[in-house]
Short mmCIF file of N, CA and C in Angstrom, two decimals:
data_model
loop_
_atom_site.label_atom_id
_atom_site.label_comp_id
_atom_site.label_asym_id
_atom_site.label_seq_id
_atom_site.Cartn_x
_atom_site.Cartn_y
_atom_site.Cartn_z
N MET A 1169 348.95 160.06 26.89
CA MET A 1169 350.62 159.85 25.94
C MET A 1169 349.93 161.02 24.91
N ILE A 1170 350.48 161.50 25.01
CA ILE A 1170 350.66 162.46 24.42
C ILE A 1170 351.11 162.20 22.25
N ILE A 1171 350.55 161.94 20.99
CA ILE A 1171 350.94 161.46 19.56
C ILE A 1171 351.25 162.74 18.95
N LEU A 1172 351.84 162.69 18.49
CA LEU A 1172 351.99 164.34 17.25
C LEU A 1172 352.12 163.12 16.01
N ILE A 1173 351.56 163.65 15.37
CA ILE A 1173 350.68 163.42 14.08
C ILE A 1173 351.71 164.22 12.82
N VAL A 1174 352.42 163.05 11.94
CA VAL A 1174 353.59 164.22 10.89
C VAL A 1174 352.65 163.90 9.55
N ALA A 1175 352.54 164.65 8.76
CA ALA A 1175 351.83 163.73 7.12
C ALA A 1175 353.22 164.00 6.49
N ILE A 1176 353.45 162.56 5.81
CA ILE A 1176 354.52 162.61 5.71
C ILE A 1176 354.04 162.17 3.87
N ASP A 1177 354.91 162.84 2.42
CA ASP A 1177 355.03 161.79 1.15
C ASP A 1177 355.63 160.49 1.10
N HIS A 1178 355.11 159.78 0.74
CA HIS A 1178 356.12 158.53 0.27
C HIS A 1178 356.73 158.54 0.34
N LYS A 1179 357.48 159.30 -0.87
CA LYS A 1179 358.47 159.10 -1.68
C LYS A 1179 359.51 160.19 -1.18
N ILE A 1180 358.91 160.96 -0.37
CA ILE A 1180 360.07 161.66 0.83
C ILE A 1180 360.48 161.04 2.19
N GLN A 1181 359.75 160.31 2.40
CA GLN A 1181 359.78 159.15 4.00
C GLN A 1181 360.71 158.68 3.90
N LEU A 1182 361.51 158.12 2.65
CA LEU A 1182 362.17 157.21 2.55
C LEU A 1182 364.11 157.81 2.78
N THR A 1183 364.76 157.16 2.57
CA THR A 1183 365.96 157.45 3.12
C THR A 1183 366.51 158.61 1.39
N GLU A 1184 367.75 159.76 1.99
CA GLU A 1184 368.41 159.95 0.48
C GLU A 1184 368.92 158.84 -0.75
N ASP A 1185 368.92 159.40 -0.86
CA ASP A 1185 369.71 158.37 -2.62
C ASP A 1185 370.14 158.95 -3.32
N PRO A 1186 371.15 158.22 -3.60
CA PRO A 1186 371.97 159.40 -4.55
C PRO A 1186 371.14 159.31 -6.00
N SER A 1187 370.72 158.04 -6.42
CA SER A 1187 369.15 158.85 -7.03
C SER A 1187 368.67 160.00 -7.18
N ASP A 1188 368.21 160.43 -6.46
CA ASP A 1188 366.85 161.17 -5.73
C ASP A 1188 367.66 162.53 -6.21
N LYS A 1189 366.64 163.50 -7.73
CA LYS A 1189 366.45 164.24 -8.03
C LYS A 1189 366.50 165.34 -7.15
N ILE A 1190 367.22 166.60 -7.55
CA ILE A 1190 368.12 167.93 -6.75
C ILE A 1190 366.66 167.96 -5.49
N ASP A 1191 365.30 168.62 -6.30
CA ASP A 1191 364.07 168.50 -5.49
C ASP A 1191 364.15 167.94 -4.79
N ARG A 1192 363.69 166.65 -4.97
CA ARG A 1192 363.41 166.35 -4.47
C ARG A 1192 364.92 164.84 -2.28
N ARG A 1193 365.86 164.94 -2.76
CA ARG A 1193 366.97 165.63 -2.31
C ARG A 1193 366.45 166.65 -1.24
N LYS A 1194 365.58 168.07 -2.17
CA LYS A 1194 365.70 169.02 -0.80
C LYS A 1194 364.47 168.61 0.22
N LEU A 1195 363.54 167.77 -0.15
CA LEU A 1195 362.16 168.03 0.62
C LEU A 1195 362.86 166.26 1.64
N LYS A 1196 363.63 165.94 0.90
CA LYS A 1196 364.27 164.95 2.35
C LYS A 1196 365.05 165.13 2.96
N LEU A 1197 365.89 166.30 2.74
CA LEU A 1197 366.88 166.98 3.91
C LEU A 1197 366.05 167.85 4.91
N THR A 1198 364.66 168.57 4.25
CA THR A 1198 364.09 169.02 5.42
C THR A 1198 363.29 168.49 6.49
N LEU A 1199 362.89 166.61 5.39
CA LEU A 1199 362.55 166.36 6.59
C LEU A 1199 363.34 165.98 7.85
N ARG A 1200 364.72 165.61 7.35
CA ARG A 1200 365.13 164.99 8.06
C ARG A 1200 365.70 166.26 9.32
N ALA A 1201 365.69 166.71 8.92
CA ALA A 1201 366.73 168.35 9.93
C ALA A 1201 364.73 168.15 10.87
N LEU A 1202 363.55 168.37 10.14
CA LEU A 1202 362.51 168.73 11.24
C LEU A 1202 362.36 167.72 12.50
N LEU A 1203 362.68 165.97 11.76
CA LEU A 1203 362.40 165.06 12.80
C LEU A 1203 363.58 165.15 13.56
N GLU A 1204 364.77 165.17 13.34
CA GLU A 1204 365.48 165.37 13.76
C GLU A 1204 365.71 165.89 15.82
N ALA A 1205 365.27 167.75 14.76
CA ALA A 1205 364.78 169.02 15.61
C ALA A 1205 363.97 168.32 16.68
N HIS A 1206 363.53 167.93 16.39
CA HIS A 1206 361.73 167.49 17.12
C HIS A 1206 362.27 166.80 17.96
N LEU A 1207 363.88 165.74 17.42
CA LEU A 1207 363.66 164.54 18.72
C LEU A 1207 364.66 164.43 19.68
N ALA A 1208 365.24 166.18 18.94
CA ALA A 1208 365.89 166.19 20.32
C ALA A 1208 365.74 167.33 21.55
N LYS A 1209 363.62 167.86 21.40
CA LYS A 1209 363.52 169.37 21.67
C LYS A 1209 361.98 167.68 22.64
N HIS A 1210 362.16 166.92 22.58
CA HIS A 1210 361.26 166.23 23.06
C HIS A 1210 361.20 164.84 23.27
N GLU A 1211 360.83 163.71 24.52
CA GLU A 1211 361.19 162.70 24.93
C GLU A 1211 359.47 162.42 23.85
N VAL A 1212 360.30 161.04 23.03
CA VAL A 1212 359.42 160.50 22.04
C VAL A 1212 359.79 158.70 22.46
N SER A 1213 359.60 158.32 23.66
CA SER A 1213 359.51 156.18 23.52
C SER A 1213 358.61 155.83 22.50
N ALA A 1214 358.20 156.54 21.17
CA ALA A 1214 357.33 154.84 19.81
C ALA A 1214 357.87 155.41 19.36
N VAL A 1215 357.86 155.39 17.65
CA VAL A 1215 358.11 155.93 16.55
C VAL A 1215 356.80 154.70 16.17
N PHE A 1216 355.86 154.95 14.91
CA PHE A 1216 354.72 153.82 14.58
C PHE A 1216 355.04 155.08 12.82
N GLU A 1217 355.24 154.29 11.52
CA GLU A 1217 355.72 154.86 10.76
C GLU A 1217 354.52 154.05 9.45
N GLU A 1218 353.40 154.85 8.69
CA GLU A 1218 353.32 153.88 7.67
C GLU A 1218 354.08 154.02 6.41
N SER A 1219 354.71 152.77 6.59
CA SER A 1219 355.79 152.14 5.59
C SER A 1219 356.24 151.19 5.01
N VAL A 1220 356.24 150.69 3.78
CA VAL A 1220 356.95 148.83 3.55
C VAL A 1220 357.85 148.57 4.50
N PRO A 1221 358.41 148.13 6.21
CA PRO A 1221 358.69 147.41 6.47
C PRO A 1221 360.50 147.01 5.64
N GLU A 1222 360.50 146.65 4.91
CA GLU A 1222 361.44 146.68 4.04
C GLU A 1222 362.07 148.00 3.54
N ASP A 1223 361.49 149.48 3.12
CA ASP A 1223 362.40 150.28 3.26
C ASP A 1223 362.81 150.93 4.40
N MET A 1224 363.94 151.83 4.26
CA MET A 1224 364.69 152.35 5.41
C MET A 1224 363.67 153.45 5.39
N THR A 1225 363.52 154.91 5.77
CA THR A 1225 362.65 155.52 5.78
C THR A 1225 364.55 156.80 6.65
N ILE A 1226 363.83 158.07 6.62
CA ILE A 1226 364.46 159.24 7.68
C ILE A 1226 363.85 158.67 9.00
N ALA A 1227 362.30 158.40 9.16
CA ALA A 1227 362.21 158.54 10.99
C ALA A 1227 362.70 157.26 10.96
N HIS A 1228 363.09 156.35 10.32
CA HIS A 1228 363.38 154.47 10.87
C HIS A 1228 364.50 155.00 11.86
N GLN A 1229 365.48 155.66 10.91
CA GLN A 1229 366.62 156.17 10.72
C GLN A 1229 366.97 156.46 12.36
N LEU A 1230 366.32 157.66 12.27
CA LEU A 1230 366.37 158.20 13.53
C LEU A 1230 366.66 157.91 14.74
N ALA A 1231 365.50 156.95 14.86
CA ALA A 1231 365.15 156.78 15.94
C ALA A 1231 365.65 155.82 16.39
N HIS A 1232 367.09 155.01 15.27
CA HIS A 1232 367.78 153.53 15.63
C HIS A 1232 369.06 154.33 16.19
N GLN A 1233 369.15 155.41 15.50
CA GLN A 1233 370.51 156.19 15.31
C GLN A 1233 370.65 157.52 17.25
N ARG A 1234 368.91 157.00 18.16
CA ARG A 1234 369.00 157.57 19.11
C ARG A 1234 369.83 156.81 20.02
N LYS A 1235 370.58 157.30 21.48
CA LYS A 1235 371.35 156.59 22.73
C LYS A 1235 369.86 156.90 23.99
N PRO A 1236 369.33 156.12 24.20
CA PRO A 1236 368.47 154.48 23.80
C PRO A 1236 368.20 154.44 22.43
N LYS A 1237 367.96 153.54 22.28
CA LYS A 1237 366.91 153.46 20.49
C LYS A 1237 365.84 153.88 21.21
N ILE A 1238 364.91 154.52 20.04
CA ILE A 1238 363.56 154.89 20.34
C ILE A 1238 362.76 153.05 19.44
N PRO A 1239 362.00 153.11 19.55
CA PRO A 1239 361.03 152.08 19.30
C PRO A 1239 360.67 151.83 18.16
N TRP A 1240 360.58 152.46 17.22
CA TRP A 1240 360.59 152.43 15.86
C TRP A 1240 359.25 150.89 15.07
N ASP A 1241 357.84 151.48 14.32
CA ASP A 1241 357.23 149.63 14.11
C ASP A 1241 357.10 150.24 13.31
N SER A 1242 356.80 149.98 12.27
CA SER A 1242 356.13 149.68 10.47
C SER A 1242 353.79 149.33 10.80
N ILE A 1243 353.42 151.17 10.41
CA ILE A 1243 352.28 150.20 10.62
C ILE A 1243 351.80 150.65 8.88
N PHE A 1244 352.82 149.81 8.32
CA PHE A 1244 352.24 149.45 6.94
C PHE A 1244 350.53 148.25 7.07
N MET A 1245 349.77 148.47 6.32
CA MET A 1245 348.57 147.88 6.22
C MET A 1245 349.27 146.42 5.25
N THR A 1246 349.21 145.13 5.51
CA THR A 1246 350.13 144.27 4.40
C THR A 1246 349.19 143.48 3.46
N GLU A 1247 349.79 143.51 2.51
CA GLU A 1247 348.34 142.30 1.50
C GLU A 1247 346.98 141.56 1.75
N ALA A 1248 348.18 140.85 2.31
CA ALA A 1248 347.53 139.74 3.53
C ALA A 1248 346.15 140.64 5.08
N GLU A 1249 346.48 141.32 5.40
CA GLU A 1249 346.69 142.50 6.70
C GLU A 1249 344.92 142.42 5.17
N ARG A 1250 345.56 143.38 4.27
CA ARG A 1250 343.77 143.74 3.46
C ARG A 1250 343.12 143.06 3.22
N LYS A 1251 343.92 141.92 2.52
CA LYS A 1251 342.93 140.73 1.58
C LYS A 1251 341.91 139.68 2.96
N ALA A 1252 342.81 140.03 4.15
CA ALA A 1252 341.94 139.23 5.55
C ALA A 1252 340.51 140.46 6.03
N GLU A 1253 340.42 142.06 4.91
CA GLU A 1253 339.80 142.81 6.14
C GLU A 1253 338.98 142.98 4.53
N GLY A 1254 339.28 142.24 3.86
CA GLY A 1254 338.26 142.65 2.09
C GLY A 1254 338.11 143.43 1.35
N ILE A 1255 339.42 144.76 1.90
CA ILE A 1255 339.53 145.51 1.23
C ILE A 1255 340.57 146.13 -0.31
N PHE A 1256 341.62 144.59 -0.67
CA PHE A 1256 342.24 144.59 -0.64
C PHE A 1256 341.75 145.29 -2.78
N GLU A 1257 341.11 144.18 -3.11
CA GLU A 1257 341.20 144.80 -5.20
C GLU A 1257 340.31 146.27 -4.75
N ALA A 1258 339.44 146.43 -3.83
CA ALA A 1258 339.07 148.06 -4.02
C ALA A 1258 340.16 149.17 -3.69
N LEU A 1259 341.33 148.99 -2.56
CA LEU A 1259 342.22 150.17 -2.55
C LEU A 1259 343.17 149.69 -3.94
N ARG A 1260 342.77 148.35 -4.53
CA ARG A 1260 344.63 148.25 -5.80
C ARG A 1260 343.20 148.93 -6.94
N LYS A 1261 342.11 149.03 -7.08
CA LYS A 1261 341.72 149.94 -8.42
C LYS A 1261 341.38 150.33 -8.03
N ARG A 1262 341.33 151.07 -6.93
CA ARG A 1262 340.79 153.25 -6.54
C ARG A 1262 341.22 153.64 -7.53
N PRO A 1263 340.62 155.28 -7.34
CA PRO A 1263 341.25 156.16 -8.46
C PRO A 1263 342.21 156.96 -8.01
N TYR A 1264 342.71 156.93 -9.00
CA TYR A 1264 344.79 157.78 -9.39
C TYR A 1264 344.85 158.21 -10.15
N ARG A 1265 345.70 158.79 -10.54
CA ARG A 1265 346.08 159.61 -11.37
C ARG A 1265 347.32 159.82 -11.35
N TYR A 1266 348.34 159.71 -12.70
CA TYR A 1266 349.57 159.44 -12.77
C TYR A 1266 350.48 161.31 -12.87
N ASP A 1267 351.34 161.28 -11.92
CA ASP A 1267 352.34 162.76 -11.86
C ASP A 1267 353.63 162.55 -12.18
N PRO A 1268 353.41 162.77 -14.08
CA PRO A 1268 355.34 162.40 -15.00
C PRO A 1268 355.98 163.79 -14.30
N ASN A 1269 355.78 164.28 -13.01
CA ASN A 1269 356.95 164.88 -13.03
C ASN A 1269 357.92 164.85 -11.63
N ASN A 1270 356.60 164.56 -11.10
CA ASN A 1270 357.58 163.24 -9.53
C ASN A 1270 357.81 161.53 -9.74
N ARG A 1271 356.74 161.36 -11.26
CA ARG A 1271 357.21 159.98 -11.50
C ARG A 1271 356.26 159.11 -10.40
N THR A 1272 354.89 160.05 -9.58
CA THR A 1272 354.26 159.11 -7.97
C THR A 1272 352.97 159.15 -8.97
N GLU A 1273 352.13 158.31 -7.90
CA GLU A 1273 350.54 157.54 -8.13
C GLU A 1273 350.19 158.63 -6.93
N ILE A 1274 349.38 159.35 -8.04
CA ILE A 1274 348.73 160.35 -6.79
C ILE A 1274 346.42 160.43 -6.73
N ILE A 1275 346.55 159.73 -5.00
CA ILE A 1275 345.38 159.60 -4.90
C ILE A 1275 344.52 159.94 -4.93
N ASP A 1276 343.37 160.28 -5.33
CA ASP A 1276 342.12 160.95 -5.88
C ASP A 1276 341.44 161.62 -5.46
N ARG A 1277 341.19 160.79 -3.89
CA ARG A 1277 340.46 160.96 -3.59
C ARG A 1277 340.12 159.14 -2.20
N ARG A 1278 339.38 160.22 -1.26
CA ARG A 1278 339.61 158.29 -0.31
C ARG A 1278 337.90 157.64 -0.71
N ILE A 1279 338.33 156.64 -0.68
CA ILE A 1279 336.79 155.03 -0.67
C ILE A 1279 336.89 154.95 1.22
N PRO A 1280 335.95 154.29 0.39
CA PRO A 1280 335.51 153.33 1.95
C PRO A 1280 335.92 152.84 2.63
N GLU A 1281 336.97 152.51 2.16
CA GLU A 1281 337.86 150.83 2.56
C GLU A 1281 338.70 151.90 3.58
N ASP A 1282 339.67 152.88 2.56
CA ASP A 1282 340.99 153.79 3.66
C ASP A 1282 340.02 154.11 5.12
N ASP A 1283 338.98 154.63 5.81
CA ASP A 1283 338.17 153.63 6.81
C ASP A 1283 339.26 152.53 7.72
N ILE A 1284 338.41 151.98 6.82
CA ILE A 1284 339.63 150.65 6.99
C ILE A 1284 341.13 151.32 8.02
N ARG A 1285 341.72 151.44 6.67
CA ARG A 1285 343.30 151.27 7.32
C ARG A 1285 343.58 152.42 8.30
N ASP A 1286 342.12 153.95 8.29
CA ASP A 1286 343.04 154.28 9.38
C ASP A 1286 342.42 153.50 10.65
N ASP A 1287 341.14 152.72 10.89
CA ASP A 1287 341.31 151.63 12.13
C ASP A 1287 342.28 151.29 12.72
N PHE A 1288 343.34 150.88 11.74
CA PHE A 1288 343.85 149.59 11.55
C PHE A 1288 345.06 149.59 12.34
N PHE A 1289 344.67 151.68 12.05
CA PHE A 1289 346.20 152.05 12.08
C PHE A 1289 345.76 153.05 13.21
N ILE A 1290 344.73 153.29 14.21
CA ILE A 1290 344.34 153.68 15.32
C ILE A 1290 344.74 152.66 16.62
N ARG A 1291 344.41 151.15 16.22
CA ARG A 1291 344.67 149.98 16.63
C ARG A 1291 346.08 149.75 16.91
N GLU A 1292 346.97 149.29 16.12
CA GLU A 1292 348.33 150.26 16.16
C GLU A 1292 348.95 151.30 16.51
N ILE A 1293 348.35 152.13 16.92
CA ILE A 1293 348.35 153.07 17.82
C ILE A 1293 348.85 153.30 19.08
N LEU A 1294 347.62 152.34 18.93
CA LEU A 1294 347.73 152.51 21.35
C LEU A 1294 347.94 151.29 21.67
N LYS A 1295 348.51 150.08 20.54
CA LYS A 1295 349.73 149.57 21.29
C LYS A 1295 350.28 150.09 22.45
N ALA A 1296 350.36 151.42 21.81
CA ALA A 1296 351.39 151.87 22.88
C ALA A 1296 351.60 152.92 23.57
N GLU A 1297 350.03 152.05 24.21
CA GLU A 1297 348.54 153.43 25.07
C GLU A 1297 349.60 153.33 26.75
N ASN A 1298 349.98 152.59 27.28
CA ASN A 1298 351.22 153.36 28.24
C ASN A 1298 352.77 154.16 28.36
N ALA A 1299 352.62 154.54 26.92
CA ALA A 1299 354.37 154.96 26.67
C ALA A 1299 354.60 156.03 27.45
N ALA A 1300 355.63 156.56 28.52
CA ALA A 1300 356.04 156.64 29.10
C ALA A 1300 356.25 158.98 28.40
N GLY A 1301 356.40 158.70 27.58
CA GLY A 1301 356.80 160.53 26.18
C GLY A 1301 355.59 160.71 25.74
N GLU A 1302 356.78 160.92 24.08
CA GLU A 1302 355.21 161.52 23.25
C GLU A 1302 355.39 160.11 22.02
N VAL A 1303 354.27 160.51 21.86
CA VAL A 1303 354.57 159.09 20.58
C VAL A 1303 354.69 160.03 19.25
N LEU A 1304 355.43 159.94 18.25
CA LEU A 1304 355.45 159.70 17.05
C LEU A 1304 355.18 159.36 15.67
N VAL A 1305 353.92 159.89 14.86
CA VAL A 1305 353.31 158.72 14.47
C VAL A 1305 353.02 159.65 13.36
N LEU A 1306 354.05 159.12 11.39
CA LEU A 1306 354.31 159.35 10.39
C LEU A 1306 352.83 158.38 9.71
N LEU A 1307 351.75 159.33 8.45
CA LEU A 1307 351.51 158.89 7.88
C LEU A 1307 351.55 159.85 7.14
N GLY A 1308 350.32 159.06 5.57
CA GLY A 1308 350.13 159.28 4.28
C GLY A 1308 349.23 161.39 4.21
N ASP A 1309 348.90 161.85 3.55
CA ASP A 1309 348.74 163.01 3.98
C ASP A 1309 347.15 162.42 4.05
N MET A 1310 346.38 161.87 3.98
CA MET A 1310 345.07 160.79 3.43
C MET A 1310 344.44 160.24 5.40
N HIS A 1311 344.99 160.21 5.97
CA HIS A 1311 345.06 159.42 6.79
C HIS A 1311 345.30 160.66 8.30
N VAL A 1312 345.87 161.25 8.05
CA VAL A 1312 346.10 162.43 9.38
C VAL A 1312 344.48 162.85 9.86
N MET A 1313 344.14 163.67 9.24
CA MET A 1313 343.04 163.42 10.02
C MET A 1313 341.37 162.45 10.27
N PRO A 1314 341.89 161.55 9.62
CA PRO A 1314 340.84 160.74 10.13
C PRO A 1314 341.03 160.24 11.30
N VAL A 1315 342.79 159.55 11.19
CA VAL A 1315 343.02 158.90 13.06
C VAL A 1315 343.54 159.86 13.83
N ALA A 1316 343.35 161.12 13.95
CA ALA A 1316 343.95 162.69 14.93
C ALA A 1316 342.31 162.15 15.91
N LYS A 1317 341.03 162.68 14.89
CA LYS A 1317 340.09 162.27 15.10
C LYS A 1317 339.62 161.25 16.35
#
């Protein structure tokens, strides 16, 4: 199984919205163009994405527009799953700072509970171990290196 992991900004992975500021819209269009080019050149048999399942993402949209559709799966760890693993409170109270320019929270550093999330992502991705083509994975940047190892 060949796995390509793409580091993403969670605000950028969402589909374009008329309310997006110009800078954010440009980043989204760049992500869209990169993913479209990759999907056109490679046989991708599954897409896994760290995203809230109810939010429409660029990768989700593109996977479903392909003929045939590429299976897409959210590997977002739900609140119930976080509670079951005993990491919910630590993640909720993790150190972060607010970036007023991008109106987003920036995580200051990894905490030990992130290792549990990484293991969760790996288990979800390995469900495609018999995939015929490439598996495309989109994760927040702090998860890319631990999951890749």
